[in-house]
C-alpha atoms as one frame of an Amber mdcrd trajectory, in Angstrom:
protein
 -38.171 -20.453  34.067 -37.072 -21.968  30.780 -39.388 -20.634  28.078 -38.094
 -22.903  25.317 -40.477 -25.907  24.857 -37.765 -28.080  23.345 -35.873 -27.964
  26.646 -38.742 -29.305  28.778 -38.041 -32.802  30.043 -35.417 -33.754  27.491
 -32.074 -32.528  26.207 -31.877 -30.229  23.217 -31.822 -31.835  19.793 -29.800
 -29.770  17.350 -30.770 -31.950  14.389 -34.560 -31.748  14.764 -36.624 -28.950
  16.307 -40.376 -29.501  16.058 -41.164 -25.985  17.256 -38.428 -24.154  15.322
 -37.300 -22.409  18.485 -33.670 -23.415  18.809 -31.342 -21.683  18.692 -33.239
 -18.398  18.556 -30.296 -16.310  19.712 -27.939 -17.494  16.983 -30.214 -17.968
  13.992 -28.490 -16.695  10.806 -29.762 -13.377   9.477 -29.545 -14.620   5.913
 -28.744 -17.767   3.972 -25.124 -16.771   3.374 -24.152 -15.967   6.966 -22.141
 -19.171   7.334 -20.675 -19.173   3.823 -17.107 -18.334   2.900 -16.529 -14.604
   3.124 -13.627 -12.490   1.918 -12.404  -9.032   2.817 -15.083  -6.553   1.778
 -13.056  -3.439   2.437  -9.599  -2.609   3.813  -9.407  -1.858   7.542  -5.937
  -0.495   8.394  -4.677   1.413   5.380  -1.733   3.404   4.113  -2.100   6.322
   1.739   0.038   7.589  -1.138   3.328   6.231  -2.438   5.358   8.409  -4.831
   8.135   7.391  -7.212  10.159   8.901 -10.044  13.082   8.194 -12.310  16.239
  10.304 -12.163  19.453   9.972 -14.124  21.101   7.405 -11.824  18.122   5.349
 -10.714  14.748   5.404  -8.960  13.538   7.375  -5.934  10.441   6.377  -3.974
   8.728   7.816  -0.886   5.870   6.957   1.477   4.823   8.250   4.865   4.788
   6.140   8.037   1.079   6.314   8.811  -1.367   3.417   8.862  -4.916   4.649
   9.467  -7.683   2.693  11.180 -10.550   4.113   9.175 -10.142   7.843   9.709
  -8.096   7.394  12.911  -4.353   8.014  12.593  -3.621   4.807  14.500  -0.088
   3.557  13.693   2.559   6.195  13.063   5.689   4.116  12.611   4.838   1.772
   9.735   7.418   1.227   6.971   5.586   0.975   3.651   8.737   0.641   1.546
  10.064  -2.914   1.384  13.403  -3.944  -0.171  13.243  -7.088  -2.294  16.589
  -8.625  -3.174  19.500  -6.405  -4.200  17.887  -4.349  -6.926  14.262  -3.660
  -6.030  12.010  -1.754  -3.635   8.248  -2.241  -3.381   6.064   0.566  -2.004
   2.482  -0.151  -0.946  -0.710   1.770  -0.334  -3.962   0.209   0.801  -4.516
  -2.548   3.341  -1.506  -3.095   5.577  -2.305  -6.700   6.523  -2.384  -7.616
   2.819   0.937  -5.822   2.387   2.421  -7.844   5.249   1.308 -10.984   3.431
   2.993  -9.740   0.244   6.177  -8.964   2.164   6.246 -12.515   3.481   5.752
 -14.189   0.090   8.335 -11.899  -1.516  10.910 -12.752   1.152  10.133 -16.444
   0.678  10.524 -16.018  -3.074  13.979 -14.474  -2.713  15.118 -17.168  -0.266
  13.801 -19.944  -2.477  15.476 -18.448  -5.531  18.854 -18.145  -3.774  18.748
 -21.646  -2.244  17.207 -23.749  -4.991  18.422 -22.077  -8.188  22.042 -21.249
  -7.292  22.720 -20.364 -10.926  24.200 -16.929 -10.291  21.080 -15.141 -11.509
  19.062 -12.943  -9.181  15.560 -11.574  -9.547  15.418  -7.991 -10.753  12.642
  -5.393 -10.606  11.030  -6.534 -13.866  10.759 -10.106 -12.571   9.375  -8.957
  -9.220   6.793  -6.809 -10.989   5.728  -9.688 -13.225   5.427 -11.987 -10.210
   3.337  -9.486  -8.255   1.079  -8.815 -11.230   0.326 -12.544 -11.439  -0.290
 -12.775  -7.690  -2.646  -9.793  -7.718  -4.538 -10.954 -10.806  -4.802 -14.490
  -9.424  -6.329 -13.279  -6.178  -8.695 -10.987  -8.077  -9.830 -13.922 -10.195
 -10.684 -15.829  -7.004 -12.820 -12.846  -5.900 -10.508 -12.426  -2.913  -8.228
  -9.564  -3.930  -5.270  -8.156  -2.046  -6.399  -4.591  -1.378  -3.173  -2.835
  -2.370  -1.735  -0.484  -4.927   1.958  -1.256  -5.432   4.872   0.622  -6.963
   7.892  -1.469  -7.974  11.138   0.346  -8.670  14.679  -0.791  -9.256  17.861
  -0.750 -11.320  19.293  -3.821 -13.018  22.184  -3.926 -15.504  22.132  -0.142
 -15.756  18.449  -0.041 -16.717  15.921   1.795 -14.584  12.549   0.180 -13.995
   9.424   1.720 -12.458   5.957   0.129 -12.664   2.560  -0.077 -10.995   0.163
  -2.908 -10.163  -3.156  -2.769  -8.309  -5.670  -5.145  -6.746  -7.132  -6.019
 -10.162  -3.756  -6.921 -11.631  -3.688  -3.754 -13.754  -0.118  -2.826 -14.707
   1.626   0.079 -16.401   4.945   1.882 -16.367   5.884   5.557 -16.413   8.686
   7.885 -15.398   6.582   9.185 -12.486   4.014   7.185 -10.517   1.803   7.748
  -7.486  -0.863   5.756  -5.651  -3.867   6.789  -3.581  -4.628  10.487  -3.185
  -1.187  11.231  -4.607  -2.411  10.069  -8.027  -4.661  13.155  -8.034  -2.600
  15.711  -6.134   1.085  14.782  -6.518   1.145  13.165  -9.960   0.627  16.441
 -11.878   3.472  18.026  -9.897   5.736  15.045 -10.560   4.989  15.077 -14.277
   5.672  18.789 -14.572   8.996  18.483 -12.742  10.289  15.183 -14.175   8.920
  14.231 -17.581  11.464  14.931 -20.295  14.208  15.415 -17.708  14.633  11.836
 -16.459  18.149  11.582 -17.868  19.451  14.862 -16.413  17.843  15.047 -12.957
  20.396  14.640 -10.166  19.699  12.778  -6.953  19.525  16.053  -5.014  17.012
  17.528  -7.451  14.912  14.349  -7.364  14.910  14.395  -3.568  13.706  18.016
  -3.494  10.855  17.168  -5.897   9.826  14.240  -3.695   9.955  16.363  -0.542
   7.840  19.117  -2.119   5.217  16.586  -3.216   5.136  14.939   0.217   4.637
  18.385   1.772   1.695  19.138  -0.529   0.171  15.763   0.352   0.543  16.442
   4.068  -1.267  19.754   3.615  -4.091  18.280   1.533  -4.486  14.585   2.403
  -6.327  13.962   5.675  -4.836  10.433   5.885  -1.195  11.517   5.582   1.582
  12.214   8.075   4.564  14.537   8.144   6.864  11.603   8.928   8.059   9.680
   5.867  10.859   7.618   4.319  12.691   7.838   1.011  14.088   4.847  -0.885
  16.902   5.344  -3.384  17.760   2.587  -5.848  20.824   2.934  -8.064  23.771
   0.926  -9.329  25.195   0.807  -5.794  22.104  -0.932  -4.411  19.050   0.071
  -2.408  18.927   2.540   0.459  15.918   3.361   2.639  16.289   6.308   4.991
  15.227   6.463   8.598  12.004   8.385   9.204  12.299  11.998   8.091  10.129
  14.899   9.221   8.693  17.520   6.901   9.244  21.167   7.672   5.809  22.730
   7.346   4.146  26.076   7.989   0.439  26.688   8.409   0.717  30.472   8.436
  -1.005  30.726   5.072  -4.183  29.309   6.602  -4.753  32.500   8.603  -5.939
  34.258   5.446  -8.449  31.543   4.541 -12.050  32.592   5.102 -13.683  30.480
   7.784 -10.372  29.544   9.442  -9.568  30.880  12.892 -10.608  34.500  13.412
 -11.014  35.150   9.674 -14.757  35.068   8.991 -15.241  37.622   6.188
């Protein structure tokens, strides 16, 4: 039996309902249910990105994990993206927003090469300025891109390393980190690098990055022991294949409350 009076003997009228009974099953819960809504929180996210200056250029690293909430869902995600010949962008935060940024950056490079044809190419400073405007513009529309970005590169012998976040906040430093790395890895990077940017070799810089990635894997529940390193110098940009950290959890046996250790 149909219990809705408005259905008895005549078709439904969506424009006028004398009994206020239709459609009961789909009535909005509040006045804004059918309004324009934006992303309220990131869904699939990447964690820390690390970067530092060394004497010949910039080195950047990020693991390959994209987490669905607290689930380690995607374990082969590249979060370091080359832009042109001189720049690499590393991203933490929402991966779908990062994919959007990758697309507009690739379009920007293609458009610049095809339309300008003046012999000038976009360098890391220009890419950083562009991204800062994109991020601030989206923030001003109350629809931010939920990312923290590191932009590193070398142009005309000058090293460039800068940060921009979802609010359009920007700053530069000789060592930078996003996400949990800003709390755990940044002090280690500063201690190892600051004041030595002009003497650090590539091998020394790589060891510093590896040590920081190892600490993050031990301490960050959203990290992975599989990661990539980007190197940007006068010769161009290089992003390694996925590397695996050598780790040891033997020290945990002496931690109270872990395993058989209870006292």
